[in-house]
Short mmCIF file of C-alpha atoms and ligand atoms in Angstrom, two decimals:
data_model
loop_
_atom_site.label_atom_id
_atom_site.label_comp_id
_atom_site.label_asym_id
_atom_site.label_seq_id
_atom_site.Cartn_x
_atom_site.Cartn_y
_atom_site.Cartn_z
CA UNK A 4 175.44 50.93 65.20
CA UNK A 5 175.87 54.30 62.67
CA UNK A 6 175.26 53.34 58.93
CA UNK A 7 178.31 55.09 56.98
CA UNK A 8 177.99 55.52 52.80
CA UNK A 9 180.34 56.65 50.92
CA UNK A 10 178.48 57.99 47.76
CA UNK A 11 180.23 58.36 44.44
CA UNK A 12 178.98 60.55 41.27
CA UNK A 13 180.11 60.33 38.00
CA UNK A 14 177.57 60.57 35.21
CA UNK A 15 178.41 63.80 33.69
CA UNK A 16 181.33 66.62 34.19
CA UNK A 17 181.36 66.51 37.92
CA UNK A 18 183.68 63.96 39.93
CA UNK A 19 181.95 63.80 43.55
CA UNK A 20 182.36 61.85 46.64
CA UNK A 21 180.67 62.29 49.71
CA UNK A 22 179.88 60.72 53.13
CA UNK A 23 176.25 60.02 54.68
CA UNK A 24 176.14 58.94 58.38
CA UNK A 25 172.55 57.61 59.26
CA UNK A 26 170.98 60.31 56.79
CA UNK A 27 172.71 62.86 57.45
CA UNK A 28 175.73 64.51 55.19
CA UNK A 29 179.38 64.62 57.16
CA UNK A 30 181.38 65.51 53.71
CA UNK A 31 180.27 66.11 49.92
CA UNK A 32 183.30 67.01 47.89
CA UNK A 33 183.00 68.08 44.01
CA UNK A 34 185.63 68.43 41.46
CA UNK A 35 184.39 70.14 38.76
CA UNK A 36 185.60 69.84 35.18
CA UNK A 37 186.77 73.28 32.95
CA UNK A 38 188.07 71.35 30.01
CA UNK A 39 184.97 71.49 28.68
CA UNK A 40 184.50 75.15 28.57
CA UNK A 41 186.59 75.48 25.45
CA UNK A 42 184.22 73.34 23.30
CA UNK A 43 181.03 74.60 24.79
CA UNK A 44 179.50 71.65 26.24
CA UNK A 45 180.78 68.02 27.84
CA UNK A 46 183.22 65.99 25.75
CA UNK A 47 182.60 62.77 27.00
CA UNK A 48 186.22 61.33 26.33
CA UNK A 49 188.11 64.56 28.08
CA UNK A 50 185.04 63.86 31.16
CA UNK A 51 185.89 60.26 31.53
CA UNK A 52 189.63 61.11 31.37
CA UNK A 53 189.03 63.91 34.31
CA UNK A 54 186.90 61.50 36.46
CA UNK A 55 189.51 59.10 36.17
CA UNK A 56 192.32 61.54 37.57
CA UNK A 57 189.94 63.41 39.85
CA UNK A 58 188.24 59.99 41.48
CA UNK A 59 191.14 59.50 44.03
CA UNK A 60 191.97 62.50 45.34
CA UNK A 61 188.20 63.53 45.55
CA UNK A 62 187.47 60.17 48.09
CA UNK A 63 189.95 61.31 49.86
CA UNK A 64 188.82 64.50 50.09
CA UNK A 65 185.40 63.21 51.63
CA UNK A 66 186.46 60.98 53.58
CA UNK A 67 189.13 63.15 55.61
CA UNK A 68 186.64 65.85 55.92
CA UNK A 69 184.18 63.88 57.36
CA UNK A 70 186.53 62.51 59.65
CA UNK A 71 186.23 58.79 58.60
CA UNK A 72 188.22 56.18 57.88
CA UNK A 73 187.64 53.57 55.21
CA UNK A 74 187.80 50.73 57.64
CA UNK A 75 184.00 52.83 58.98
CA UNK A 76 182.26 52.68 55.73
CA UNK A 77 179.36 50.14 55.60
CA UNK A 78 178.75 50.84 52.02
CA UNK A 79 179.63 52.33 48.85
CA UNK A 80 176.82 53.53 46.31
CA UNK A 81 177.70 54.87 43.22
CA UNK A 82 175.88 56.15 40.43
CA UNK A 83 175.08 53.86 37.59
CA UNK A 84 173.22 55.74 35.21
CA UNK A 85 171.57 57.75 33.56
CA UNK A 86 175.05 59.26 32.29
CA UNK A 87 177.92 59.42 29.75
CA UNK A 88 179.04 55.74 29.60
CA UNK A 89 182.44 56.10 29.85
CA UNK A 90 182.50 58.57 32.95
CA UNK A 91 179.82 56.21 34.71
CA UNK A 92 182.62 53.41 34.30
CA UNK A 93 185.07 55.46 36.57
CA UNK A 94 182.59 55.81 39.55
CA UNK A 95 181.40 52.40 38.47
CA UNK A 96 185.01 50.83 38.64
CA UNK A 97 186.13 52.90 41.76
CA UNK A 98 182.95 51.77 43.89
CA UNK A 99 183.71 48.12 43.15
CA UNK A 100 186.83 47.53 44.09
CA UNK A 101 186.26 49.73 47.11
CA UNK A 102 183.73 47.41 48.16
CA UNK A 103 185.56 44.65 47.13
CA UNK A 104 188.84 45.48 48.96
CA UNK A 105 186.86 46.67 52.04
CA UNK A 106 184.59 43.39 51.87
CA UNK A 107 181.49 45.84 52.48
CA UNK A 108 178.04 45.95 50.27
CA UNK A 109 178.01 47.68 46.81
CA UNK A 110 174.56 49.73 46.64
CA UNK A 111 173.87 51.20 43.11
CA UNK A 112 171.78 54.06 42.52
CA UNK A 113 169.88 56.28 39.54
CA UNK A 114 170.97 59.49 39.60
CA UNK A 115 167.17 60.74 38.63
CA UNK A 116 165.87 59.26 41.93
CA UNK A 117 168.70 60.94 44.15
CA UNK A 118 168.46 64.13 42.63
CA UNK A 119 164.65 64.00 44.03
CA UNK A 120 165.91 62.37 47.36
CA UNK A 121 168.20 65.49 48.39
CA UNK A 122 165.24 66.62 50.14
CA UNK A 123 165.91 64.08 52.85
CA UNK A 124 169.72 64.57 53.17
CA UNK A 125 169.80 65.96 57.08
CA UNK A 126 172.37 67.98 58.39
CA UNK A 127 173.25 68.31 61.91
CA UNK A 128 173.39 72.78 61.53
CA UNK A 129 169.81 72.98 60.46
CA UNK A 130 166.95 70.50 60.42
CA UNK A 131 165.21 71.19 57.36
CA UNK A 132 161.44 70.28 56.40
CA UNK A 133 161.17 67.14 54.75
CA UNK A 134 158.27 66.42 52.40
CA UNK A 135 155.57 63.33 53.26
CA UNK A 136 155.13 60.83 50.79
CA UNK A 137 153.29 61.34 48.10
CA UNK A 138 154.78 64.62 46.89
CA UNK A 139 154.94 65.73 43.54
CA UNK A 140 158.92 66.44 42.37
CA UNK A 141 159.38 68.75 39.35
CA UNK A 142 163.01 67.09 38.34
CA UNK A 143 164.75 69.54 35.85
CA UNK A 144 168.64 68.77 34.85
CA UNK A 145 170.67 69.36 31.77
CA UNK A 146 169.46 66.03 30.64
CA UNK A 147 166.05 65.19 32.00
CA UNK A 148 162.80 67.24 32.55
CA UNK A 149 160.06 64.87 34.64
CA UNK A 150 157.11 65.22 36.69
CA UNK A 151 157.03 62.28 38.99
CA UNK A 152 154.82 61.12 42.15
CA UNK A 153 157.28 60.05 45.03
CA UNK A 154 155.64 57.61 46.56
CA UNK A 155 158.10 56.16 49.05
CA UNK A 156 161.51 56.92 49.08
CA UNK A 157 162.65 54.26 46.41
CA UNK A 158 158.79 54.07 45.04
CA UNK A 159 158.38 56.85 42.28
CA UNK A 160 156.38 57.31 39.01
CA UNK A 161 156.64 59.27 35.82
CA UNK A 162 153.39 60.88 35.16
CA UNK A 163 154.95 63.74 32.57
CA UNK A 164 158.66 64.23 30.78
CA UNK A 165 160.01 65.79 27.84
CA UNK A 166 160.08 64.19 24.61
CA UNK A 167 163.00 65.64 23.43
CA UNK A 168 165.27 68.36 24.91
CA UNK A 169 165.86 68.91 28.64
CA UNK A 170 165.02 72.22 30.36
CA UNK A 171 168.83 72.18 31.03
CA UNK A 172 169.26 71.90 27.53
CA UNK A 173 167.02 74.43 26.28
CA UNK A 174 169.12 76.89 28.76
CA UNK A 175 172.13 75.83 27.32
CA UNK A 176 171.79 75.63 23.50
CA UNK A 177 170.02 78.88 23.61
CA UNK A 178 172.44 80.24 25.53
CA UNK A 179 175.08 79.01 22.59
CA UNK A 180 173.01 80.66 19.81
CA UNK A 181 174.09 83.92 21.81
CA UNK A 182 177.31 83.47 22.09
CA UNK A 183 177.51 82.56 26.39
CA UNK A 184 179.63 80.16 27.37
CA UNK A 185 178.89 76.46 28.73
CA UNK A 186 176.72 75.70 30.84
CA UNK A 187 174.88 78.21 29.86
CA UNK A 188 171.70 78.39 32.61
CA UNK A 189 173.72 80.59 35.07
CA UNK A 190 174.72 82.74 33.02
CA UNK A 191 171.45 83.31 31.39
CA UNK A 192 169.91 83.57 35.23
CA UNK A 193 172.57 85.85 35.91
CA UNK A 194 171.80 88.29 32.52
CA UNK A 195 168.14 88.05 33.07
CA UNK A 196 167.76 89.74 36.36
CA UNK A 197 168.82 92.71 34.36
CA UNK A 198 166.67 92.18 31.50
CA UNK A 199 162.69 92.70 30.66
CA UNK A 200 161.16 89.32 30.53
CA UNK A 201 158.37 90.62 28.43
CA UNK A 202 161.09 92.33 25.71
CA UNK A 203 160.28 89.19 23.21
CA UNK A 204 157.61 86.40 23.60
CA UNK A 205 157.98 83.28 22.23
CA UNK A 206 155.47 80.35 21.34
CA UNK A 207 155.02 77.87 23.80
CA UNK A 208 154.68 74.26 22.36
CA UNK A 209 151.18 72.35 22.29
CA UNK A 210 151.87 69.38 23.58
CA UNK A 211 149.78 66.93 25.41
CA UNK A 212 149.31 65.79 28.67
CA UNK A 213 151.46 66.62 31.40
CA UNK A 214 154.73 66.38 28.66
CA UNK A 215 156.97 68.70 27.97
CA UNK A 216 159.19 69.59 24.31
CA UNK A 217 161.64 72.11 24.51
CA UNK A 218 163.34 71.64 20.97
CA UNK A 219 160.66 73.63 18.74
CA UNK A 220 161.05 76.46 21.24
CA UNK A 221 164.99 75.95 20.94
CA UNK A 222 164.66 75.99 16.44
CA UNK A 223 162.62 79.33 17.09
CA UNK A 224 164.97 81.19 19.15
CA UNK A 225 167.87 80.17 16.82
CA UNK A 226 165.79 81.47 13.69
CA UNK A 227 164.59 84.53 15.61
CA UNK A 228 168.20 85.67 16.40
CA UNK A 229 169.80 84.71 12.85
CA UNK A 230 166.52 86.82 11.46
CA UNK A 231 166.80 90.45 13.97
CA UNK A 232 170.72 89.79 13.16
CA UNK A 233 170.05 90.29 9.17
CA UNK A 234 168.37 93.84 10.09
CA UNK A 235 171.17 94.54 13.24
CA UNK A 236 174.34 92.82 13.59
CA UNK A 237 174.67 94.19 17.45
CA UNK A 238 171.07 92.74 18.12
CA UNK A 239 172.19 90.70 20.53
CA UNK A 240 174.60 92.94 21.89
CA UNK A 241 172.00 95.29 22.76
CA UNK A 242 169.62 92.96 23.79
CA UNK A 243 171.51 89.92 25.86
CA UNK A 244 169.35 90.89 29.12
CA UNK A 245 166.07 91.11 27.74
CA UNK A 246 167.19 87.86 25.49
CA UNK A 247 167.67 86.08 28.79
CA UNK A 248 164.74 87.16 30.61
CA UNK A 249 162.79 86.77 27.63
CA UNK A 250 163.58 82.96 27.04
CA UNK A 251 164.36 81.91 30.57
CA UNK A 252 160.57 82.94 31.15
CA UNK A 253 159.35 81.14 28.46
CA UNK A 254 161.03 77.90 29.41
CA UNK A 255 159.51 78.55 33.18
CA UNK A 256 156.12 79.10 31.79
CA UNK A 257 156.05 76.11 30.06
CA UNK A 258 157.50 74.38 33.21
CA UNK A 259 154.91 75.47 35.42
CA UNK A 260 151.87 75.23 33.45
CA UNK A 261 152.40 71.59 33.57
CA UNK A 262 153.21 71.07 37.41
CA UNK A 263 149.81 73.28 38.21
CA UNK A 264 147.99 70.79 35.63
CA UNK A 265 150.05 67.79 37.78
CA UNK A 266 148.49 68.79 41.18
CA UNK A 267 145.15 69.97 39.92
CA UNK A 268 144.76 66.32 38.23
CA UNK A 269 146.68 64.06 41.48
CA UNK A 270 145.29 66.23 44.15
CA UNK A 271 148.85 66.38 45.53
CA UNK A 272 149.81 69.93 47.25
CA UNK A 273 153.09 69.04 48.67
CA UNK A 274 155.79 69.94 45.38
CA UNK A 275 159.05 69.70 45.24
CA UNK A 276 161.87 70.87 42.85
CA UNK A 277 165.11 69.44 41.77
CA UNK A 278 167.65 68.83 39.39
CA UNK A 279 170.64 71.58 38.00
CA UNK A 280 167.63 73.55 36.71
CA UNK A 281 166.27 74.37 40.02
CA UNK A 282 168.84 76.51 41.03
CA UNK A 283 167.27 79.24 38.29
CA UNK A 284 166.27 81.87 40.27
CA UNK A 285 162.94 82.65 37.97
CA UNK A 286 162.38 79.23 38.58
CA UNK A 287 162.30 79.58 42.32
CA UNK A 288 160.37 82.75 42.39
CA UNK A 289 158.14 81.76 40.18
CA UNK A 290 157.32 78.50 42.18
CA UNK A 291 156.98 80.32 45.20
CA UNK A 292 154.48 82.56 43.63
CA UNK A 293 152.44 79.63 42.10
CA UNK A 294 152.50 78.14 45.86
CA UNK A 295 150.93 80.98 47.29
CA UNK A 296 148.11 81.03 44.15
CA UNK A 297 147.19 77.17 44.55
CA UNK A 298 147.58 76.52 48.59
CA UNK A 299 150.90 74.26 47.63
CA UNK A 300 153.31 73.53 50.60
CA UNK A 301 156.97 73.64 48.86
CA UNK A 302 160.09 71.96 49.11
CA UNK A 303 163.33 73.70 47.14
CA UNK A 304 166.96 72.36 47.42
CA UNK A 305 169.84 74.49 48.75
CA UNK A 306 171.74 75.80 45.77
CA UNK A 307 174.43 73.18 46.71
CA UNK A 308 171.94 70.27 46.22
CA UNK A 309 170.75 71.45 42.85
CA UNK A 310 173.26 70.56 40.47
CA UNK A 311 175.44 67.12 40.59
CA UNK A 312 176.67 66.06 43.79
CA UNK A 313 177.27 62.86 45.65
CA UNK A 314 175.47 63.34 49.04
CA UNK A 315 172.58 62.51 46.72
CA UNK A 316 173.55 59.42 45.84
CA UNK A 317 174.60 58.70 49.66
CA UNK A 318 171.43 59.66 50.47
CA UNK A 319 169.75 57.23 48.28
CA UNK A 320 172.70 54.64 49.09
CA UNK A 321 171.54 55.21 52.66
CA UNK A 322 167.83 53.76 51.74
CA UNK A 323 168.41 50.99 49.58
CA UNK A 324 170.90 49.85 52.20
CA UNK A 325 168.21 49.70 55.04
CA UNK A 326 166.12 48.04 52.59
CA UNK A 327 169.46 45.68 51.62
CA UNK A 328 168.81 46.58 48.02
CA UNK A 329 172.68 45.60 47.31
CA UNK A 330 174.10 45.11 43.68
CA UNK A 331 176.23 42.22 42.77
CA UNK A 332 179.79 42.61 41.42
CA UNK A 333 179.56 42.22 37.63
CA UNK A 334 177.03 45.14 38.12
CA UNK A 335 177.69 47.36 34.42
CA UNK A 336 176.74 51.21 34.21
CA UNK A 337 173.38 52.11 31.98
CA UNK A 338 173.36 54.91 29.68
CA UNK A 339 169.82 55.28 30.23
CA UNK A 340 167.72 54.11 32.80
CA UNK A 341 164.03 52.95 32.67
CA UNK A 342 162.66 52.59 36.40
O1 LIG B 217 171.46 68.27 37.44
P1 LIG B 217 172.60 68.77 36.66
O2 LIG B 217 173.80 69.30 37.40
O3 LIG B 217 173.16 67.68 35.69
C1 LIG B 217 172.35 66.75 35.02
O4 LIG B 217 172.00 65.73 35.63
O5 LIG B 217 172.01 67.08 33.86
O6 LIG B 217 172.02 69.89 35.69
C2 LIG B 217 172.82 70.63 34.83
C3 LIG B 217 171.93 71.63 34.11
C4 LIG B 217 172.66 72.38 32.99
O7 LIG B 217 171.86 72.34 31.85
C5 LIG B 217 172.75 73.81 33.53
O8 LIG B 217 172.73 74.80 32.54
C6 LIG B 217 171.52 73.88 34.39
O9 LIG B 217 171.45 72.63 35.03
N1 LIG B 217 171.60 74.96 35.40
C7 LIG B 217 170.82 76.05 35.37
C8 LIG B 217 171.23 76.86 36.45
N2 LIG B 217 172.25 76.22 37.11
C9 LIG B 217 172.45 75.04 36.45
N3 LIG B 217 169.83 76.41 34.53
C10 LIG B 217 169.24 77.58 34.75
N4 LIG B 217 169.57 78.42 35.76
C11 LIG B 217 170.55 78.11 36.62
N5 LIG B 217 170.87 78.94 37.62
ZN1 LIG B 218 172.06 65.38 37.45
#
């Protein structure tokens, strides 16, 4: 008998639903969220408010277009952190008394291990390559910036992460020091393939291990712009390419000289990418170069995999449910997650 999930998303800005049948993706519907682009970045209250009006209607959605009825699903999985509180209580909420009122299992999933599991999603056009276990995931989002050894599907360790800002962040705050709008890592991909990368050099940080920081390099840009703005107030103006090239290959840099340091020191040639981040297009290139330099055998999502989306946590759903990892029903969302 098929195994039908019906994955839910709602940790940050993006309401998702979609629909996993024995691994592979039927339907994966995303309603994004433009209130925010007024106050340049997520205001939790308006994103909890637009999950909560957007939950319904996205379901739906899914399930329709993968040509399902509810009565089919065997599960629901649902993210349950790391996330905005309030907007993990709307997926939360929906996924529990879907399960309840269907009488099927509840599944809950971290949305840091399903953003490294869309490299298994299947789907029935293409088969893609799937990496073997262990593999090496460089996970880079607007709110988390890991190294971690996938060991198994649900097995995975931490072996490097930031200690303060995101790579997603650093995109995105220094793309508000220069006036772009939020989220600011597309746009800043987009200006840079215009721009000289090698216009303005800033300092990496010194930091040990296989961690990353991103916030000194963050301070810096801020102070460099406020300083070339004393001498020209159109600095930026005439520089916004080369600005964006400039920092987005800094923060890749820094990325990358950590992930060679990863395999070098585990051994492990088989590295993925994943997270919002890895949708940079530097940040593909780049990796494909270093694959060629160091013999690596690479795994990089479809664009449509990078950022938030709920055929990841299907996906994962679809694992823990073999394994009959389910969650009981006074289950409560986590801000942060520690696995
Ligand atoms: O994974 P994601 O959708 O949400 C989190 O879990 O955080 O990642 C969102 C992050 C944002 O910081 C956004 O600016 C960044 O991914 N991002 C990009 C690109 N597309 C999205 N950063 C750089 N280049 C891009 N093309
Ligand atoms: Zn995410």
């Amino acid at each position: 008998m098929s195994t039908i999930i019906l994955g839910i998303e709602s940790s940050c800005d993006d309401t998702s639903a979609a629909v996993i049948k024995d691994g592979y993706i039927l339907s994966n519907y995303i309603a994004n969220q433009d209130v925010h682009k007024a106050y340049g970045g997520v205001v939790p209250e308006l994103a909890s408010r637009a999950h909560q009006q957007n939950i319904i209607p996205v379901v739906d959605q899914a399930l329709k277009t993968a040509g399902v009825r509810k009565e089919e699903v065997s599960a629901v999985a649902f993210t349950r952190g790391p996330g905005l509180l309030g907007s993990l209580l709307v997926g939360t909420s929906f996924a529990k008394s879907f399960a309840l009122a269907m009488d099927i299992p509840l599944v809950e999933v971290n949305h840091l291990q399903a953003h490294i599991l869309v490299h298994f999603i299947k789907q029935f056009e293409k088969e893609n390559k799937q990496p073997e276990f262990p593999f090496l995931c460089l996970l880079v989002s607007g709110g988390h910036t890991q190294i971690v050894v996938v060991k198994d599907y649900l097995d995975m360790q931490i072996i490097g992460q930031t200690i303060d800002d995101a790579a997603g962040e650093a995109f995105d705050k220094c793309a508000k020091v220069i006036g772009l709008p939020y989220p600011g890592g597309p746009v800043i991909d987009k200006n840079a393939k215009l721009g000289n990368k090698e216009a303005f050099t800033f300092n990496k940080p010194k930091i040990k291990d296989l961690d990353y920081s991103f916030s000194g390099l963050k301070t810096s840009f801020l102070y460099f712009i406020r300083d070339e703005m004393k001498k020209d107030a159109d600095f930026v103006k005439n520089n916004m390419n080369d600005l964006c090239a400039s920092i987005q290959y800094t923060i890749i840099d820094i990325l990358m000289e950590k992930l060679v340091l990863a395999s070098k020191q585990t051994g492990i040639k088989q590295i993925a990418v994943a997270g919002g981040v890895s949708a940079n297009s530097g940040l593909r290139n780049t990796f494909i170069q270093e694959a060629k330099k160091n013999g690596w055998e690479t795994f990089i999502p479809e664009f449509k995999f990078t950022t938030d989306n709920a055929a990841m946590i299907g996906i994962t759903g679809y694992y823990k449910y073999q394994n009959k990892e389910f969650a009981a029903q006074d289950i409560a969302p986590v801000a942060r997650f520690v696995y």
